[in-house]
mmCIF file of C-alpha atoms and ligand atoms in Angstrom:
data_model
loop_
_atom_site.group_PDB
_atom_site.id
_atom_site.type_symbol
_atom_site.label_atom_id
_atom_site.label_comp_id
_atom_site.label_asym_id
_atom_site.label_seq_id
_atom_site.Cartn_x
_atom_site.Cartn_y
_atom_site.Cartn_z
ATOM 1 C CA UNK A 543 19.735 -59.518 -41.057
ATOM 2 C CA UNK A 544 21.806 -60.560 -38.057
ATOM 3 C CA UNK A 545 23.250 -57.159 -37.968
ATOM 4 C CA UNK A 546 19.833 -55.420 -37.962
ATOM 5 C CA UNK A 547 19.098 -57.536 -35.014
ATOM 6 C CA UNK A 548 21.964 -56.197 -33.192
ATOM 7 C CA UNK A 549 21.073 -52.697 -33.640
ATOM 8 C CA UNK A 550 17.625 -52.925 -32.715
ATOM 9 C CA UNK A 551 18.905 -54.639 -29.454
ATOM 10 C CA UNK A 552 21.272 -52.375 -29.162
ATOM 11 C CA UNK A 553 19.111 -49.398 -29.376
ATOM 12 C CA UNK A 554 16.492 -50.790 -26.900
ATOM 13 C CA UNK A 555 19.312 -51.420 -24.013
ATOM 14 C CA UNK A 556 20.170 -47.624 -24.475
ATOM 15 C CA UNK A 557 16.848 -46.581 -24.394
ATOM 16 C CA UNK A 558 15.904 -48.531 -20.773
ATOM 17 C CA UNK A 559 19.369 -47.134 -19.861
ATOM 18 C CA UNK A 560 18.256 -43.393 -20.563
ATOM 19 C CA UNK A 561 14.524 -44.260 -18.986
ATOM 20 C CA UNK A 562 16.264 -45.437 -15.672
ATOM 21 C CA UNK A 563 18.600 -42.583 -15.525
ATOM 22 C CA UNK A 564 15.773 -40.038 -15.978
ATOM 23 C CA UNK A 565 13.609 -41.509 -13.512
ATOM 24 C CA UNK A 566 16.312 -41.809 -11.151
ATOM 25 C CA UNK A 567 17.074 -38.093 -11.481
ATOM 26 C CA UNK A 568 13.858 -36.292 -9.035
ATOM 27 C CA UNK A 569 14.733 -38.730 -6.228
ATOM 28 C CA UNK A 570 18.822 -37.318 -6.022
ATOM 29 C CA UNK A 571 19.128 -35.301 -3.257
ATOM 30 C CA UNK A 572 21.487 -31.769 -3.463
ATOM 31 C CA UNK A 573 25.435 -32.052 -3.150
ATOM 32 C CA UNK A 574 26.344 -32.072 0.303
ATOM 33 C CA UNK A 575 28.624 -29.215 -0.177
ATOM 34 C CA UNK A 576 25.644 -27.356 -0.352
ATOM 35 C CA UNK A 577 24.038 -27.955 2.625
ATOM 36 C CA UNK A 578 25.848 -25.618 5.896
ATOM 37 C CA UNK A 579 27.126 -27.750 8.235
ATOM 38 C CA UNK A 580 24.998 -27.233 11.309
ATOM 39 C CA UNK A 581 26.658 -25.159 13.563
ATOM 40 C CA UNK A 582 28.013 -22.958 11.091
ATOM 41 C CA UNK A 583 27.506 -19.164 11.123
ATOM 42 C CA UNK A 584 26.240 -18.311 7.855
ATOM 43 C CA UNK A 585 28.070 -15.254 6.187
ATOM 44 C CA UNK A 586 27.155 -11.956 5.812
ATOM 45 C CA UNK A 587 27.989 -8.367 5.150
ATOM 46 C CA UNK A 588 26.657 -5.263 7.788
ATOM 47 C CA UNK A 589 26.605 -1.569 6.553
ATOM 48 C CA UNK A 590 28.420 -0.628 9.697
ATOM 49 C CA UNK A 591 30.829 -3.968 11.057
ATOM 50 C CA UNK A 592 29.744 -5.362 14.501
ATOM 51 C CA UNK A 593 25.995 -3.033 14.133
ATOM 52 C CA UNK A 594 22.450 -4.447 12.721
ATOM 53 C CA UNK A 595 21.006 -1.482 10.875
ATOM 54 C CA UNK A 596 17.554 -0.829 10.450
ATOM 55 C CA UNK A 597 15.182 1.086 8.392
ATOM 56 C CA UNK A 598 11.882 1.620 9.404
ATOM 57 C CA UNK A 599 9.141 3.925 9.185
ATOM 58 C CA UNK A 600 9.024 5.291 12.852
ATOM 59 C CA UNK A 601 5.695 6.592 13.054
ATOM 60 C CA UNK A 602 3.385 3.532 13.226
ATOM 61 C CA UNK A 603 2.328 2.491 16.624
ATOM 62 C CA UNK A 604 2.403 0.327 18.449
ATOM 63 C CA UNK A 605 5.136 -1.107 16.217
ATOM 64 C CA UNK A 606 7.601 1.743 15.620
ATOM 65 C CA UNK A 607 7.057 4.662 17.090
ATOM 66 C CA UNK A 608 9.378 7.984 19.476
ATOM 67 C CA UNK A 609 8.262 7.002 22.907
ATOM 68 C CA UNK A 610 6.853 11.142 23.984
ATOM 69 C CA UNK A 611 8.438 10.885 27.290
ATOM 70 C CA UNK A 612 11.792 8.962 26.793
ATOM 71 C CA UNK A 613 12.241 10.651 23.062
ATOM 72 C CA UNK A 614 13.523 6.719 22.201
ATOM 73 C CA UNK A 615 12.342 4.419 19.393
ATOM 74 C CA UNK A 616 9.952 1.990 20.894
ATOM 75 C CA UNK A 617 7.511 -0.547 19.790
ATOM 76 C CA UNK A 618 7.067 -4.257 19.220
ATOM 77 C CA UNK A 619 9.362 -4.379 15.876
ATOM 78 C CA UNK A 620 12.579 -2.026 17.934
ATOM 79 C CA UNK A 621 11.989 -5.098 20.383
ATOM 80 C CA UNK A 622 11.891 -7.530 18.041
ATOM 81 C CA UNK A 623 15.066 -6.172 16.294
ATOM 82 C CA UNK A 624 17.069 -5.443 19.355
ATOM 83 C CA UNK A 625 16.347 -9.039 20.222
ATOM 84 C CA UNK A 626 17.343 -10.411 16.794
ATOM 85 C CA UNK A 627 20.683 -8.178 16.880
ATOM 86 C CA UNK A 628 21.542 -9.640 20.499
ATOM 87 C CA UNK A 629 21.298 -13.408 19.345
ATOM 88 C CA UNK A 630 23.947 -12.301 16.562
ATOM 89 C CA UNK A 631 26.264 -10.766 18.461
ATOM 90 C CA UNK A 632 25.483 -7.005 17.253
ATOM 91 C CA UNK A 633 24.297 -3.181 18.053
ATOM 92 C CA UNK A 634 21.311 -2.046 16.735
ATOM 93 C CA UNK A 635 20.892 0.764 15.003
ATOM 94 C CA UNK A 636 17.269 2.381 13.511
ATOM 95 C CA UNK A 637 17.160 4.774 10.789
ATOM 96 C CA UNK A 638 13.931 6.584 10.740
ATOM 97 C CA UNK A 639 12.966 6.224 6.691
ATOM 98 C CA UNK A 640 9.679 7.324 5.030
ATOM 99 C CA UNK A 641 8.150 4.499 4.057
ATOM 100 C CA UNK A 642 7.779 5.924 0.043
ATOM 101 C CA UNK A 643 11.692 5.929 -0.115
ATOM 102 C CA UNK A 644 12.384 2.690 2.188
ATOM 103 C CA UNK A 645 12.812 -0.136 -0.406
ATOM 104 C CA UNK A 646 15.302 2.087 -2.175
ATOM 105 C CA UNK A 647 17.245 2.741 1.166
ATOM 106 C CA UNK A 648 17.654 -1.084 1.812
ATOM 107 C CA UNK A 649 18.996 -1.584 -1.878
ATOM 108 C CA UNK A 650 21.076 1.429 -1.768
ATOM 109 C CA UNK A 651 22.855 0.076 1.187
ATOM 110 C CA UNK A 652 21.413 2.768 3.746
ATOM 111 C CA UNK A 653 20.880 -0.288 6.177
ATOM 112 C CA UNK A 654 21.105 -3.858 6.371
ATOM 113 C CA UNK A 655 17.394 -4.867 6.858
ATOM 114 C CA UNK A 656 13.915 -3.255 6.821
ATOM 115 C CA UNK A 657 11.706 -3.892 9.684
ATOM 116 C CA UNK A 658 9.081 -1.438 9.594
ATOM 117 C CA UNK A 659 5.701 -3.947 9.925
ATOM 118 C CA UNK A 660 6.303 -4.590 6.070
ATOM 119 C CA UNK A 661 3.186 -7.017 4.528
ATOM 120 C CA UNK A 662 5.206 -9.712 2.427
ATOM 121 C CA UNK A 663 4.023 -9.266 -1.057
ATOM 122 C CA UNK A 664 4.746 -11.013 -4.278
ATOM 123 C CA UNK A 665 5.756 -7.502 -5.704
ATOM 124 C CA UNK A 666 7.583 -6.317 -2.807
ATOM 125 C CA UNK A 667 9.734 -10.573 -3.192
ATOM 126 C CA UNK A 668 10.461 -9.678 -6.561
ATOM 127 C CA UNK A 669 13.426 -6.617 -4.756
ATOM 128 C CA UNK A 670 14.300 -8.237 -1.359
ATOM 129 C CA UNK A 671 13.928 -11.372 0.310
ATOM 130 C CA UNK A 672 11.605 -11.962 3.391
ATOM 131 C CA UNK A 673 12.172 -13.445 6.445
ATOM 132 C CA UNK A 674 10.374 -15.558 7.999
ATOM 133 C CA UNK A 675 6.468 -14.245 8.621
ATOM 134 C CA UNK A 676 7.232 -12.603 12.235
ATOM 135 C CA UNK A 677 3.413 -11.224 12.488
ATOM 136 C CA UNK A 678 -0.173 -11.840 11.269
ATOM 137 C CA UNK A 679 -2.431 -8.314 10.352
ATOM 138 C CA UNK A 680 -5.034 -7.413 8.094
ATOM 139 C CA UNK A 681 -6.387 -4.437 6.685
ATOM 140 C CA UNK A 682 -9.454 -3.097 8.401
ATOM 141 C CA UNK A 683 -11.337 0.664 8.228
ATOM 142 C CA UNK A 684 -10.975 3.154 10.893
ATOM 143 C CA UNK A 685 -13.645 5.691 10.254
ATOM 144 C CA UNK A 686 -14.613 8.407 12.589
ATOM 145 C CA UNK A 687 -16.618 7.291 15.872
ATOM 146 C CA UNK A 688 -19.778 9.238 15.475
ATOM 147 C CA UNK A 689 -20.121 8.438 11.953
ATOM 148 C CA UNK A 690 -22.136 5.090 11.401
ATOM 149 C CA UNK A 691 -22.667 5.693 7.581
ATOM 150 C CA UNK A 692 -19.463 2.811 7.183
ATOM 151 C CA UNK A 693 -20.231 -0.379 8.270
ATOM 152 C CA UNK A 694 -18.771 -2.137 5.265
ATOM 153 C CA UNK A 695 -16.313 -1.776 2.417
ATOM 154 C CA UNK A 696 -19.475 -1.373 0.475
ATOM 155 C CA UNK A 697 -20.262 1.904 2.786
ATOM 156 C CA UNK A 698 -17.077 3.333 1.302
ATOM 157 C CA UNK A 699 -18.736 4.174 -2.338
ATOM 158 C CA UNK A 700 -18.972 7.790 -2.245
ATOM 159 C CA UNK A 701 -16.736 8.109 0.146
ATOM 160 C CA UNK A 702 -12.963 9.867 0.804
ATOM 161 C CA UNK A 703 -10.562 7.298 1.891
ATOM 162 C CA UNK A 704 -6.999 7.990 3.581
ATOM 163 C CA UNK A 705 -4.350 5.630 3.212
ATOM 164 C CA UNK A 706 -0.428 5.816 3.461
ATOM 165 C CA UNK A 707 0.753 5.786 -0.193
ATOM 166 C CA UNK A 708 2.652 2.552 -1.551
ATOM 167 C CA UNK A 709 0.801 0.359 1.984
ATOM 168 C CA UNK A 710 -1.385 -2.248 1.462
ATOM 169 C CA UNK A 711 -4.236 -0.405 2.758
ATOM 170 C CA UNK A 712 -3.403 1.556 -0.318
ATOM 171 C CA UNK A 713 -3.422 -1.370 -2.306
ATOM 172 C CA UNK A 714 -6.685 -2.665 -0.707
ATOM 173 C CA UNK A 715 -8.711 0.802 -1.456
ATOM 174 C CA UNK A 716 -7.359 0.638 -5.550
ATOM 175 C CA UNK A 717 -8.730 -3.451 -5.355
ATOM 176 C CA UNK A 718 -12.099 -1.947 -3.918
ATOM 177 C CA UNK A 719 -12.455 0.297 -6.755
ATOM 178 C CA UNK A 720 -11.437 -2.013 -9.395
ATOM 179 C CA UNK A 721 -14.855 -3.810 -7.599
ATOM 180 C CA UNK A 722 -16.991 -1.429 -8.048
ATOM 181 C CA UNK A 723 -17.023 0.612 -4.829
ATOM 182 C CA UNK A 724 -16.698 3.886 -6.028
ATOM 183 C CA UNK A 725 -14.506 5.834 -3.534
ATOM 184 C CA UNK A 726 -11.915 8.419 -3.526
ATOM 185 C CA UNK A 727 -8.110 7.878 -2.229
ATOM 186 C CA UNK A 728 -6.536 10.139 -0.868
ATOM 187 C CA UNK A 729 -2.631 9.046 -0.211
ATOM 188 C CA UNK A 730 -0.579 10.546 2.576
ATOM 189 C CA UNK A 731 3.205 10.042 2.650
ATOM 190 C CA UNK A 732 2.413 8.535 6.398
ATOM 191 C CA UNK A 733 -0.214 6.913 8.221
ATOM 192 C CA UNK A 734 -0.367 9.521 11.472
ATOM 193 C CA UNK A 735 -1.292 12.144 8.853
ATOM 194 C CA UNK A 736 -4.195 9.568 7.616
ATOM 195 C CA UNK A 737 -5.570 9.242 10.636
ATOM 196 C CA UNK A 738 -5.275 12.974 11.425
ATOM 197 C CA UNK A 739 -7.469 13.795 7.936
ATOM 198 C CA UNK A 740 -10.395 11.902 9.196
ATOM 199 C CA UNK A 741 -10.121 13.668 12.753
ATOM 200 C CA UNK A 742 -10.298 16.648 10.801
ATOM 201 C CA UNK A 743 -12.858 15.349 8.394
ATOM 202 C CA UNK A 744 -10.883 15.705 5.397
ATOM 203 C CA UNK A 745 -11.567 11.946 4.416
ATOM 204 C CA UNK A 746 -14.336 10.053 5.746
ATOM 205 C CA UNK A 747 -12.020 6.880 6.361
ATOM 206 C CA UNK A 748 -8.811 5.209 6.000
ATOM 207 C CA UNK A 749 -7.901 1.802 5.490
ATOM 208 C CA UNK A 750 -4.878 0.026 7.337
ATOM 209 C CA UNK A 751 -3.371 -2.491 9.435
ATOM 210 C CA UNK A 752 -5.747 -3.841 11.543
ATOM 211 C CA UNK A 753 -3.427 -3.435 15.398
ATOM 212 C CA UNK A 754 -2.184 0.054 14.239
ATOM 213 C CA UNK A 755 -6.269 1.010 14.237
ATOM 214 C CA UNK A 756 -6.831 -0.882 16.777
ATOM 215 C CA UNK A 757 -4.503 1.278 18.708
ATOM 216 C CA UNK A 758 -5.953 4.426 17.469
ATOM 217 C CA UNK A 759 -9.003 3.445 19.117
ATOM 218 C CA UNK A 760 -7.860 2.424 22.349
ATOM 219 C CA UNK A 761 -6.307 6.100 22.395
ATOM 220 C CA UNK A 762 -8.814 8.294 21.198
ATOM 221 C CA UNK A 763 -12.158 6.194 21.354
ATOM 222 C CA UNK A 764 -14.622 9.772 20.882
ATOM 223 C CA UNK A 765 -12.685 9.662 17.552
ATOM 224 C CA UNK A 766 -12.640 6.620 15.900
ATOM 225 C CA UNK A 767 -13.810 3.621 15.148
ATOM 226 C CA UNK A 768 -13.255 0.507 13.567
ATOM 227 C CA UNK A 769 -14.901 -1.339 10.641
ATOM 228 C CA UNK A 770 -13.777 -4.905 9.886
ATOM 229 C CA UNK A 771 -14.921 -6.525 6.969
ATOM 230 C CA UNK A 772 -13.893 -10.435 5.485
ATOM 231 C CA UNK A 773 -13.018 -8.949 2.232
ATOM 232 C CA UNK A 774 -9.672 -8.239 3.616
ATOM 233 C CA UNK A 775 -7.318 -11.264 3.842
ATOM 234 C CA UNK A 776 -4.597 -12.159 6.446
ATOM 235 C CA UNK A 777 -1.098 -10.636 5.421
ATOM 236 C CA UNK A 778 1.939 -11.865 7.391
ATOM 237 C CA UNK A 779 4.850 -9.041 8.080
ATOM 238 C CA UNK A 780 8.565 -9.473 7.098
ATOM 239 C CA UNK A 781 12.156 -8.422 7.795
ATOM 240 C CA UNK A 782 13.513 -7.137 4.508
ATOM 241 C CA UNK A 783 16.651 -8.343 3.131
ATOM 242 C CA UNK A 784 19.190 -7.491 0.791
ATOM 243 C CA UNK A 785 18.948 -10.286 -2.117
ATOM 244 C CA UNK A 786 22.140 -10.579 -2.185
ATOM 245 C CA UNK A 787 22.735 -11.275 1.146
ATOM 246 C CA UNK A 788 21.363 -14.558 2.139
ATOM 247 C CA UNK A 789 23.616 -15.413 4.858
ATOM 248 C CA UNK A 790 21.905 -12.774 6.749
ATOM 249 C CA UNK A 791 18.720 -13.725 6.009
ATOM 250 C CA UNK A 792 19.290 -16.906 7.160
ATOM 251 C CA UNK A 793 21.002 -15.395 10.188
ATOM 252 C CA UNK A 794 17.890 -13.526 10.963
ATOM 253 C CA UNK A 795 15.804 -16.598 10.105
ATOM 254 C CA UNK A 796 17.532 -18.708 12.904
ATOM 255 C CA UNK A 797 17.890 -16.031 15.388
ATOM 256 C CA UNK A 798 13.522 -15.690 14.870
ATOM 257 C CA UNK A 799 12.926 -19.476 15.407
ATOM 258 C CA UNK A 800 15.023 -19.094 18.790
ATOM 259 C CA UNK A 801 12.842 -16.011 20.063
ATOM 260 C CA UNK A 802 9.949 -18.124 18.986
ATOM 261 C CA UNK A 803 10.848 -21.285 20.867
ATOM 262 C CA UNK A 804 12.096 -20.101 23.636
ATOM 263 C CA UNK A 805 9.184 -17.281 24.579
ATOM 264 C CA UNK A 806 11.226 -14.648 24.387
ATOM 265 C CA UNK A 807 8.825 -13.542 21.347
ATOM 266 C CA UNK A 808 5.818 -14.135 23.427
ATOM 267 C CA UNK A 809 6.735 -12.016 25.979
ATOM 268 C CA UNK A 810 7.266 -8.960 23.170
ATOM 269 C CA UNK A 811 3.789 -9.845 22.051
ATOM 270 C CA UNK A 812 2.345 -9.442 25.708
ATOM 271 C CA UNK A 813 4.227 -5.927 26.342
ATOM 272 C CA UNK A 814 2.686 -4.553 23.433
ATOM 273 C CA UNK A 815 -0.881 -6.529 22.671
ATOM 274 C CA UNK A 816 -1.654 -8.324 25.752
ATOM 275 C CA UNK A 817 -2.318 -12.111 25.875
HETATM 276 N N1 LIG B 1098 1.732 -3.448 6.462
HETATM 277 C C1 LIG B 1098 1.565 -2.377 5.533
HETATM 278 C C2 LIG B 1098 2.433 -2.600 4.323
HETATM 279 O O1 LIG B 1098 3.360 -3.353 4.376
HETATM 280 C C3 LIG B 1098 1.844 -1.028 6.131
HETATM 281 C C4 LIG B 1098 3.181 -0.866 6.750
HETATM 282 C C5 LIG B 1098 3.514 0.555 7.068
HETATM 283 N N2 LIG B 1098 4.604 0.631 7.984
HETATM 284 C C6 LIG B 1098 5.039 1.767 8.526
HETATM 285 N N3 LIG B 1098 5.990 1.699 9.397
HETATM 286 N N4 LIG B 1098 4.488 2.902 8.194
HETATM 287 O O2 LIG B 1098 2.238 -2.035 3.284
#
């Protein structure tokens, strides 16, 4: 009998034991060996040693774009990269990638990052890591200015849309469908030739990112015109990353909160948006 008592005591001491432990375990914090030490430069491998190189779709204005009189890349990502690439001590280098083949490129080691006013998506997160959101866009329509038959997504039943294949205007037009709005898509490999099918009234519309229409507009305002509508969602842009190369991202990530702080950022946003 005795004995039996024992056990049972026994058992209950090494069951509160086990109950403490376990409750104990959420509130441990990581090893410290895990955590950088402040200052340190995280490490990272480059395609090319001492260069930062890029791959981006360079025919999306106003953020990548051949400047007509200078022939040079220009827009607000070629700032934003050459910015980033100063802070770490590097060159910058762009390599002008269509945007079907530009996930590939970055995995294939063709360049170290994309920057190319990529929409973070769950899908895209599943192949490379994200920086940082560097930008906030939407999709919106850009129809043709003397056509008034769109003034909503609904207006786009019965309609041919353009979009640039594997975008998330593309995305956006297959969601519409799956809705109910009955409209054609027709995918270009990239957004200029998009645009240009509704100029030359190949497709009635296109859908995509709400500052590249915008510009569109602001160039050629007899042509087009743009259609927002609160069915599409804020969708933050991201430098692309190799998965496995973190130190860089977190290089990147670093070298972004500095622009941002110190208004060197703002002042890339002003040169190509305005305040
Ligand atoms: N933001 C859209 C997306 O990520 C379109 C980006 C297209 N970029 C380009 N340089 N053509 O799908």
């Amino acid at each position: 009998m005795k004995k039996m008592w024992f056990v049972v005591v026994v058992l209950l001491i090494a069951i509160g034991f086990a109950g403490c432990t376990q409750s104990e375990t959420p509130k441990q914090t990581p090893a410290p060996t895990q955590t950088p030490a402040e200052n340190e430069i995280p490490k990272y491998y480059l395609v090319t040693e001492g260069m930062l190189t890029v791959g981006s779709d360079i025919a999306y204005p106003p953020f990548e774009f051949t400047d007509e009189k200078t022939g040079k890349y220009a827009g607000f990502d070629i700032d934003l990269m050459t910015e980033i690439a100063k802070r770490l001590g590097l060159e910058v280098k762009f390599v002008n990638t269509a945007w079907d083949g530009i996930i590939p490129g970055l995995l294939s080691k063709k360049y170290d990052v994309i920057c190319s006013a990529m929409t973070i998506t769950e899908e895209r997160a599943k192949q490379v890591d994200f920086s940082e959101p560097y930008f906030e866009a939407k999709q919106v329509i850009i129809t043709r200015a003397d056509d008034t038959s769109i003034q909503s997504v609904k207006d786009l039943d019965g309609k041919k849309v353009a979009v640039q294949q594997g975008t998330t205007g593309d995305f956006a037009a297959e969601r519409l469908k799956e809705k109910g709005i009955n409209l054609e898509i027709i995918r270009f490999e990239g957004t200029p030739e998009a645009l240009m099918a509704i100029q030359k009234g190949d497709a009635d519309a296109a859908i995509i990112d709400n500052f590249v229409a915008y510009l569109a507009v602001k160039k050629d305002p007899k042509v087009y015109r743009v259609v927002e509508d609160p069915e599409f969602e804020p969708e933050y842009y991201g430098i692309a990353v190799n998965k496995d190369n973190k130190g860089l991202l977190e290089a990147i990530n670093k070298a972004l909160e500095e622009i941002k702080k110190d208004g060197t950022y703002d002042k890339i946003y002003e040169k190509w948006f305005g305040s």
